[in-house]
Amino acid sequence: MPDTALLNMQQKTFEQSVNDEPYDASPLSWLVSVGGLLPPWWSYSRDIALRQFTAKSDHLLGMIYAMTAKVATIPFAVLARDKTIARHVDQALERTDNLVNDSDYLRGWHTFIVKFMFDHYSQDNGSFAQVVGGGPADGPLIGWPFGLLHMDAARMQRTSNPEYPCIYTDRRNNKYKVHYSRVLEMASMPSANLDMHGIGHCAVSRCVNVAQNLIDIATYEQEKMGSRPARMMLVGSNISTADIRKAFAQANMEMNQQQLTRFSKMVAVGNPNAQVTIERIDLASIPDGFSKDESTKLGMAIGALAFGVDYREFMPAAITGATKADAEVQHQKAKGKWTEVLQRIERLINQKYLPPHLQFRFDWRNEEDNQLDADVEWTRAQTAEKNLAAGALSVRTVREKWLEAGVIDDAKFEQLELGDGRLVDGTDILYLFRSDSEDMQQLLELPLSNPTNIVANNPDTAIKAIDAQLDKVIRVNVNTSRDTIKKVTRQAIAALNKLRQQYDAEIQREELDASNNLHEAAGTDVRAGSQSAASATGPGAADGRRPEQSNADVAGARPTV
């Protein structure tokens, strides 16, 4: 049975017939003719023809190789969303190793993703992968998945049933329902037509006519240069067909004797008994205005448009005169298109393969992107520093902006806020001492009637009690594996640390007050003694010093306590 979220979606959908069509057949009623090169869109025969068509096009194979190799060589990793939880970090490393080594029957991630992307670029039906794991093969996934397995798109039939979105046909023509939790599916530019069930228009399908034109150019060159066709023929009047064939045979024999394999000479034939007339007939000419270079560039440009990349991705040295700024702009535009594919793969794996506390991420940024990010980070830091110095923003507001921009994650934001004595919502961390939660009360239990009343408690006694309780809470945090307990203990540790800082400040304040009082009392005694000495000696002291000098020296003396 589908889970609660899927069941709710089915019950609330506008298209109630989705529940009445458990295993819908292929949408053969929507056949759109796009010329005579391929069967109409869409049919299974069209995808079969697309594969055959791709195999005979050097340009398409090169484009697909460039794109699949680009995706296959991008580093990736499974990351823990909360890096402070050691168990999650270990699971992320294990899942990364599982994807790298165990995908596609232990052939590895590279083999799997190349097949997956090849179908994505060359099949309107899209690309498919099976999430292999525990439980019945036609039921929901149970437990951790074992790996990803590429599924041939030609054997996948889409349905209108959200619980079983696909049907797989094996080599023996047996059909199997595929549960939604066990399949990753992705089609390029999926159709908005409800009856098409997500079938799209792949990159090859978007440039099939241009690709055929490039094939025709190559074929034309092969037919013209790859053999030894006759270049032209001189024909005289009153010549029979037999004489023409005899002339070609004799010309071929002479060219063989001269060891000509590609270039052919002119064939001449005539009749000596008739009036002499000669006519030139070209046998190998090109269409008027034809330019191979321009046609190839145009074809590759349309191919790059169909694949969603910059033209320079396929022909880096084809454009001359473009500035560096223009090249950078085009690169950024194209990158935004093809990274859409990476984002879809990330979403599929995060949704179907990983638990919520882990995430799959491609590291698709190159050195130029990293430098650009570094420049942005520097500008952001400078702006934040100026705003903080001017009092325009608070530290928390700056952190919230950085969290929204993705500079820091939720775990780092919480860590920074706890370090400043605040909860994630901005509440003072000391308010936890008034929490009604039994767990929090036990973690913050102190032998003080009101721990947050700093003045009413003895600071030395309070600090000893806080240190003892901190040791207990830290032990709980280190030895537990439950995420909820770790989160609560981190908050308790932050609350105890802030409370200890306030008692430390109270001790320092008391010491400072005592020191000031002592100095004030000592100054009063010194001033009193000076006045007595001055009255006894008078203005003309025996040592000859001026009275004001003597008083200054005495006043500067440090009293003995």
XYZ file of C-alpha atoms in Angstrom:
561
model
C 0.000 0.000 0.000
C 1.201 3.528 -0.650
C 2.397 5.584 2.301
C 0.236 8.252 3.940
C 1.628 11.172 1.929
C 1.036 9.421 -1.399
C -2.428 8.297 -0.312
C -3.346 11.847 0.624
C -2.098 13.096 -2.741
C -4.199 10.483 -4.558
C -7.310 11.388 -2.571
C -6.891 15.117 -3.149
C -5.931 15.011 -6.820
C -8.228 16.562 -9.413
C -7.746 13.567 -11.700
C -9.680 10.908 -9.764
C -9.407 8.478 -12.693
C -5.768 7.981 -11.747
C -6.940 5.439 -9.184
C -9.131 3.677 -11.727
C -6.298 3.018 -14.202
C -3.840 0.824 -12.320
C -1.822 -0.330 -15.315
C -2.512 1.924 -18.237
C -1.198 0.928 -21.650
C 1.214 3.047 -23.632
C -0.273 6.282 -25.030
C -0.359 5.202 -28.670
C -3.296 7.480 -29.403
C -0.956 10.484 -29.419
C 1.041 9.931 -32.576
C 2.597 13.062 -34.017
C 4.343 12.846 -37.354
C 7.586 14.829 -37.577
C 8.735 13.789 -41.013
C 9.823 10.548 -42.581
C 13.061 10.041 -40.680
C 11.517 8.421 -37.580
C 8.201 6.893 -36.506
C 5.679 9.370 -35.081
C 5.935 10.746 -31.542
C 5.272 8.924 -29.396
C 5.594 5.146 -29.862
C 7.953 2.409 -28.695
C 9.117 2.004 -32.267
C 10.223 5.640 -32.218
C 12.597 5.076 -29.298
C 13.982 1.979 -31.002
C 14.518 4.029 -34.161
C 16.173 6.776 -32.085
C 18.758 4.290 -30.831
C 19.449 3.037 -34.342
C 19.624 6.577 -35.666
C 22.035 7.641 -32.915
C 24.321 4.687 -33.622
C 24.882 5.773 -37.235
C 25.518 9.454 -36.467
C 29.092 10.271 -35.531
C 28.073 13.767 -34.469
C 25.315 12.558 -32.114
C 27.541 9.898 -30.582
C 30.204 12.532 -29.991
C 27.713 14.903 -28.371
C 26.283 12.181 -26.121
C 29.769 11.035 -25.153
C 30.758 14.596 -24.254
C 27.699 15.018 -22.044
C 27.749 11.582 -20.375
C 31.486 11.828 -19.704
C 30.970 15.273 -18.229
C 28.354 13.997 -15.774
C 30.292 10.805 -14.989
C 33.456 12.688 -14.053
C 31.806 15.206 -11.726
C 32.724 14.352 -8.117
C 29.875 13.668 -5.729
C 29.413 12.772 -2.090
C 26.722 11.806 0.365
C 26.796 14.306 3.240
C 25.255 14.404 6.688
C 22.887 17.332 7.059
C 24.005 17.656 10.679
C 27.755 17.116 10.755
C 27.837 17.202 14.545
C 26.255 13.732 14.702
C 29.062 11.213 14.232
C 26.698 8.371 13.336
C 25.252 10.365 10.447
C 28.725 11.222 9.181
C 29.685 7.526 9.207
C 26.484 6.612 7.357
C 27.213 9.286 4.734
C 30.670 7.826 4.085
C 29.187 4.336 3.829
C 26.503 5.464 1.360
C 29.096 7.262 -0.769
C 31.209 4.134 -0.956
C 28.103 2.100 -1.766
C 27.200 4.298 -4.737
C 30.759 4.470 -6.046
C 31.497 0.745 -5.925
C 28.221 -1.224 -5.767
C 26.100 0.442 -8.456
C 25.047 -1.531 -11.547
C 25.984 -5.021 -10.319
C 29.295 -3.851 -8.798
C 30.409 -2.234 -12.060
C 30.463 1.074 -10.248
C 28.961 4.517 -10.475
C 30.700 5.462 -13.727
C 29.146 2.589 -15.683
C 25.742 3.191 -14.149
C 25.569 6.928 -14.770
C 26.854 6.635 -18.361
C 24.012 4.213 -19.209
C 21.485 6.311 -17.325
C 22.486 9.513 -19.112
C 22.729 7.811 -22.526
C 19.046 6.898 -22.252
C 18.220 10.367 -20.978
C 19.723 12.034 -24.054
C 18.576 9.486 -26.655
C 15.163 8.171 -25.482
C 11.902 10.084 -25.355
C 10.699 7.591 -22.755
C 13.518 8.804 -20.511
C 16.000 6.988 -18.294
C 15.259 4.533 -15.494
C 17.127 3.024 -12.554
C 16.100 0.439 -9.994
C 16.717 1.005 -6.293
C 17.740 -2.482 -5.183
C 16.903 -3.306 -1.584
C 15.004 -5.468 0.876
C 11.406 -6.562 0.638
C 9.422 -8.154 -2.206
C 10.620 -7.103 -5.657
C 7.147 -5.797 -6.579
C 6.559 -4.131 -3.206
C 7.897 -1.140 -1.297
C 11.558 -0.888 -0.391
C 12.405 -2.109 3.126
C 15.552 -1.028 4.935
C 18.727 0.405 3.448
C 19.092 0.083 -0.359
C 21.862 -2.139 -1.696
C 22.647 -0.086 -4.799
C 21.359 1.384 -8.064
C 20.788 -0.676 -11.214
C 20.248 0.771 -14.690
C 17.017 -0.352 -16.362
C 16.684 -0.430 -20.143
C 14.251 2.307 -21.155
C 13.015 0.158 -24.043
C 11.695 -2.359 -21.484
C 9.922 0.203 -19.295
C 6.267 1.064 -19.737
C 4.897 4.102 -17.956
C 1.495 3.938 -16.254
C -0.946 6.362 -14.678
C -0.768 4.603 -11.305
C 1.317 6.634 -8.809
C 2.025 3.600 -6.604
C 3.301 1.519 -9.528
C 4.407 4.121 -12.092
C 6.238 1.619 -14.336
C 5.983 -1.916 -15.674
C 9.186 -3.771 -16.548
C 9.325 -6.460 -19.255
C 12.213 -8.928 -18.996
C 13.908 -10.948 -21.767
C 11.314 -13.742 -21.391
C 8.517 -11.211 -21.912
C 7.418 -11.453 -18.276
C 5.993 -8.224 -16.881
C 6.634 -6.874 -13.369
C 5.065 -3.997 -11.522
C 7.657 -1.561 -10.181
C 6.856 0.178 -6.885
C 7.465 3.930 -6.825
C 10.022 3.567 -4.017
C 12.141 1.261 -6.207
C 12.506 3.296 -9.378
C 14.275 6.500 -10.412
C 12.844 7.892 -13.643
C 13.734 11.044 -15.515
C 12.638 12.245 -18.940
C 13.995 15.256 -20.792
C 11.428 18.005 -21.345
C 8.424 15.893 -20.218
C 5.160 16.474 -22.021
C 2.459 18.483 -20.274
C -0.146 16.137 -21.753
C -1.648 14.116 -18.894
C -2.098 11.028 -21.053
C 1.607 10.853 -21.883
C 2.566 9.951 -18.257
C 5.750 12.023 -18.310
C 7.147 10.971 -21.699
C 9.270 13.770 -23.106
C 11.398 14.916 -26.005
C 15.011 13.821 -25.661
C 17.979 15.776 -26.995
C 18.388 13.497 -30.033
C 14.704 13.861 -30.831
C 15.056 17.655 -30.697
C 17.791 17.750 -33.343
C 17.051 14.690 -35.480
C 16.620 16.599 -38.754
C 19.859 18.534 -38.282
C 21.681 15.318 -37.391
C 20.384 13.702 -40.560
C 21.711 16.650 -42.539
C 25.173 16.106 -41.027
C 24.917 12.418 -41.881
C 24.029 13.349 -45.468
C 27.071 15.616 -45.702
C 29.340 12.821 -44.503
C 27.706 10.346 -46.858
C 28.077 12.742 -49.763
C 31.781 13.141 -49.074
C 32.247 9.384 -48.770
C 30.475 8.747 -52.032
C 32.479 11.437 -53.734
C 35.898 10.850 -52.200
C 35.745 7.513 -50.437
C 35.680 5.506 -53.704
C 36.840 6.284 -57.251
C 33.848 7.760 -59.052
C 34.192 9.158 -62.564
C 34.652 12.900 -62.426
C 33.197 13.727 -65.872
C 32.543 12.275 -69.288
C 33.144 13.576 -72.792
C 30.474 12.311 -75.168
C 30.685 12.359 -78.950
C 27.725 12.029 -81.319
C 26.282 8.695 -82.491
C 27.673 6.651 -79.550
C 25.961 3.463 -78.418
C 25.508 2.325 -74.792
C 27.925 -0.561 -75.322
C 30.606 1.850 -76.473
C 30.070 3.996 -73.340
C 30.388 0.955 -71.024
C 33.456 -0.173 -72.907
C 34.994 3.276 -72.452
C 34.413 3.224 -68.678
C 35.824 -0.305 -68.382
C 38.927 0.642 -70.326
C 39.346 3.808 -68.202
C 39.059 1.801 -64.980
C 41.681 -0.642 -66.228
C 44.079 2.181 -67.029
C 43.515 3.781 -63.587
C 44.143 0.440 -61.866
C 47.393 0.106 -63.725
C 48.331 3.585 -62.521
C 47.400 2.541 -58.913
C 44.822 5.261 -58.479
C 42.550 4.422 -55.484
C 40.674 7.699 -54.862
C 41.232 10.063 -57.744
C 39.678 9.221 -61.105
C 40.446 10.608 -64.527
C 38.120 11.766 -67.224
C 36.396 9.162 -69.378
C 36.356 9.940 -73.123
C 34.316 8.198 -75.795
C 33.501 9.052 -79.445
C 32.674 7.803 -82.962
C 35.254 8.464 -85.694
C 32.710 7.898 -88.479
C 30.371 10.711 -87.462
C 30.606 14.444 -87.465
C 32.859 15.536 -84.562
C 30.908 17.079 -81.677
C 32.026 16.965 -77.981
C 29.793 17.602 -74.930
C 31.024 17.823 -71.323
C 28.877 16.132 -68.652
C 29.839 16.544 -64.911
C 29.323 13.396 -62.911
C 30.451 14.660 -59.449
C 29.332 18.184 -58.610
C 28.134 19.805 -55.381
C 24.916 21.790 -54.910
C 25.084 25.486 -55.665
C 26.058 27.557 -52.649
C 26.915 24.519 -50.532
C 29.487 25.071 -47.740
C 30.450 22.115 -45.610
C 32.010 24.318 -42.951
C 28.937 26.519 -42.532
C 26.544 23.570 -42.619
C 28.555 21.686 -39.998
C 28.785 24.714 -37.716
C 25.053 25.321 -37.985
C 24.319 21.655 -37.270
C 26.571 21.562 -34.213
C 25.089 24.831 -32.926
C 21.562 23.411 -33.131
C 22.841 20.210 -31.498
C 24.297 22.234 -28.620
C 20.956 24.012 -28.276
C 19.154 20.655 -28.123
C 21.551 19.344 -25.450
C 21.324 22.562 -23.447
C 25.001 23.529 -23.501
C 27.169 26.234 -25.005
C 28.227 25.774 -28.641
C 31.861 25.839 -27.507
C 31.208 22.663 -25.517
C 31.185 20.677 -28.776
C 33.363 22.886 -30.987
C 35.624 24.963 -28.712
C 37.744 26.476 -31.493
C 34.977 27.198 -33.990
C 34.199 30.787 -33.004
C 36.680 33.563 -33.687
C 36.485 37.190 -32.658
C 34.432 36.627 -29.506
C 35.619 38.477 -26.428
C 36.435 36.861 -23.099
C 33.436 38.550 -21.528
C 31.144 37.169 -24.233
C 32.540 33.684 -23.728
C 31.996 33.970 -19.962
C 28.402 35.100 -20.405
C 27.634 32.255 -22.796
C 29.310 29.777 -20.437
C 27.223 30.917 -17.476
C 24.011 30.734 -19.519
C 24.756 27.229 -20.765
C 25.841 26.051 -17.315
C 22.492 27.025 -15.905
C 20.796 24.755 -18.457
C 22.799 21.573 -18.141
C 23.128 21.747 -14.345
C 19.363 21.312 -14.313
C 20.053 17.656 -15.113
C 22.390 17.367 -12.121
C 19.818 18.921 -9.827
C 17.199 16.420 -10.969
C 19.561 13.515 -10.287
C 20.312 14.927 -6.837
C 16.622 15.207 -6.061
C 15.866 11.653 -7.216
C 18.645 10.087 -5.135
C 17.808 12.178 -2.080
C 14.145 11.262 -2.392
C 14.372 7.545 -3.184
C 17.802 6.341 -2.032
C 18.771 8.244 1.132
C 17.117 8.908 4.506
C 16.148 12.490 5.354
C 19.260 13.143 7.470
C 21.585 12.503 4.493
C 21.886 14.329 1.189
C 23.490 13.553 -2.184
C 25.350 16.432 -3.797
C 27.416 16.934 -6.954
C 30.522 19.082 -6.692
C 30.054 20.502 -10.190
C 31.780 23.816 -9.585
C 35.131 24.221 -11.318
C 38.003 26.467 -10.310
C 36.457 29.486 -12.004
C 33.211 28.914 -10.131
C 35.102 28.521 -6.853
C 36.946 31.789 -7.480
C 33.641 33.507 -8.253
C 32.149 32.091 -5.048
C 35.188 33.288 -3.094
C 34.735 36.806 -4.493
C 31.065 36.766 -3.537
C 31.907 35.518 -0.039
C 34.493 38.277 0.396
C 32.013 40.932 -0.689
C 29.357 39.494 1.606
C 31.775 39.461 4.568
C 32.858 43.058 3.916
C 29.235 44.193 3.709
C 28.380 42.389 6.944
C 31.361 43.942 8.733
C 30.324 47.442 7.677
C 26.703 46.879 8.718
C 27.785 45.518 12.103
C 30.159 48.436 12.694
C 27.445 50.953 11.796
C 24.870 49.179 13.946
C 22.588 48.683 10.950
C 22.372 44.901 11.514
C 22.821 42.596 14.470
C 25.011 39.512 14.481
C 21.942 37.291 14.425
C 20.468 39.123 11.429
C 23.711 38.658 9.490
C 23.689 34.952 10.308
C 20.082 34.646 9.183
C 20.998 36.224 5.851
C 23.931 33.833 5.472
C 21.681 30.886 6.290
C 19.188 31.997 3.665
C 21.992 32.399 1.101
C 23.383 28.939 1.880
C 26.682 30.209 3.282
C 26.042 28.281 6.498
C 23.720 25.354 7.111
C 21.166 24.826 9.869
C 23.602 22.941 12.090
C 26.223 25.702 11.887
C 23.601 28.372 12.534
C 22.418 26.551 15.648
C 25.998 26.073 16.842
C 26.784 29.785 16.458
C 23.582 30.866 18.172
C 24.109 28.497 21.091
C 27.627 29.875 21.434
C 26.135 33.357 21.834
C 23.600 32.130 24.375
C 20.515 31.985 22.141
C 18.245 29.259 20.826
C 17.561 28.952 17.092
C 14.457 31.129 17.400
C 16.436 33.860 19.193
C 15.227 33.059 22.724
C 17.726 33.582 25.545
C 19.262 30.225 26.393
C 18.814 30.849 30.143
C 15.040 30.594 29.678
C 15.597 26.824 29.506
C 15.936 26.859 33.304
C 12.195 27.561 33.327
C 11.391 24.802 30.816
C 8.539 22.394 31.588
C 10.321 19.558 29.800
C 11.306 16.821 32.249
C 14.394 15.948 30.214
C 15.601 19.544 30.240
C 14.860 19.921 33.940
C 17.006 16.876 34.716
C 19.860 18.150 32.550
C 19.785 21.607 34.212
C 19.169 20.420 37.760
C 21.309 22.435 40.233
C 21.272 22.565 44.056
C 20.173 26.193 43.933
C 16.726 27.592 44.603
C 16.908 29.999 41.664
C 20.056 29.433 39.576
C 19.521 32.475 37.340
C 19.352 34.870 40.318
C 23.052 35.650 40.308
C 22.999 38.092 43.229
C 21.092 35.792 45.581
C 23.520 32.839 45.292
C 27.102 32.398 46.397
C 29.167 32.528 43.192
C 31.824 30.033 44.303
C 29.208 27.483 45.383
C 27.205 28.010 42.192
C 30.235 27.555 39.922
C 31.161 24.257 41.627
C 27.611 22.997 41.139
C 27.532 24.115 37.490
C 30.862 22.396 36.733
C 29.615 19.148 38.264
C 26.386 19.273 36.248
C 28.296 20.164 33.041
C 30.388 17.037 33.447
C 27.215 14.915 33.709
C 25.555 16.491 30.647
C 28.712 16.177 28.517
C 28.882 12.485 29.374
C 25.281 12.024 28.234
C 25.977 13.871 24.992
C 29.077 11.851 24.164
C 27.609 8.439 24.941
C 24.184 8.737 23.306
C 23.372 7.896 19.683
C 19.885 9.426 19.643
C 19.666 12.644 17.678
C 16.989 14.172 19.885
C 19.033 13.617 23.055
C 22.140 15.077 21.416
C 20.229 18.183 20.442
C 18.774 18.668 23.942
C 22.148 18.100 25.624
C 23.829 20.646 23.326
C 21.250 23.207 24.422
C 21.766 22.286 28.098
C 25.549 22.602 27.766
C 25.148 26.048 26.210
C 22.769 27.129 28.999
C 25.130 25.934 31.745
C 28.107 27.609 30.083
C 26.303 30.942 29.845
C 25.176 30.689 33.470
C 28.755 29.959 34.551
C 29.998 33.001 32.615
C 27.548 35.197 34.509
C 28.742 33.871 37.867
C 32.350 34.386 36.755
C 31.456 37.966 35.879
C 29.838 38.371 39.274
C 33.027 37.191 41.028
C 35.106 39.613 38.953
C 32.716 42.441 39.781
C 32.913 41.695 43.500
C 36.699 41.587 43.366
C 36.792 44.871 41.484
C 34.431 46.506 44.005
C 36.561 45.235 46.907
C 39.702 46.573 45.267
C 38.130 49.961 44.638
C 36.845 50.158 48.217
C 40.289 49.238 49.510
C 41.966 51.929 47.425
C 39.425 54.505 48.542
C 39.993 53.601 52.196
C 43.777 53.694 51.768
C 43.587 57.069 50.052
C 41.570 58.500 52.913
C 44.141 57.327 55.492
C 47.058 58.741 53.501
C 45.368 62.113 53.054
C 44.681 62.309 56.777
C 48.357 61.558 57.655
C 49.606 64.149 55.179
C 47.467 66.858 56.690
C 48.847 66.056 60.194
C 52.457 66.211 58.961
C 51.869 69.494 57.190
C 50.417 71.141 60.291
C 53.351 69.938 62.412
C 56.165 71.162 60.127
C 54.493 74.153 58.613
C 55.182 75.607 55.217
C 58.952 75.775 55.790
C 59.904 72.115 56.221
C 63.305 71.276 57.634
C 64.293 69.301 54.517
C 63.804 72.373 52.347
C 61.140 70.879 50.100
C 58.057 72.750 49.102
C 54.960 71.565 50.954
C 53.134 70.719 47.778
C 56.002 68.512 46.577
C 56.101 66.629 49.845
C 52.363 66.109 49.802
C 52.509 64.757 46.241
C 55.224 62.278 47.106
C 53.359 61.080 50.143
C 50.099 60.834 48.312
C 51.770 58.654 45.677
C 53.159 56.205 48.203
C 51.491 52.766 48.349
C 50.089 52.099 51.827
C 50.951 48.932 53.689
C 47.949 46.785 54.461
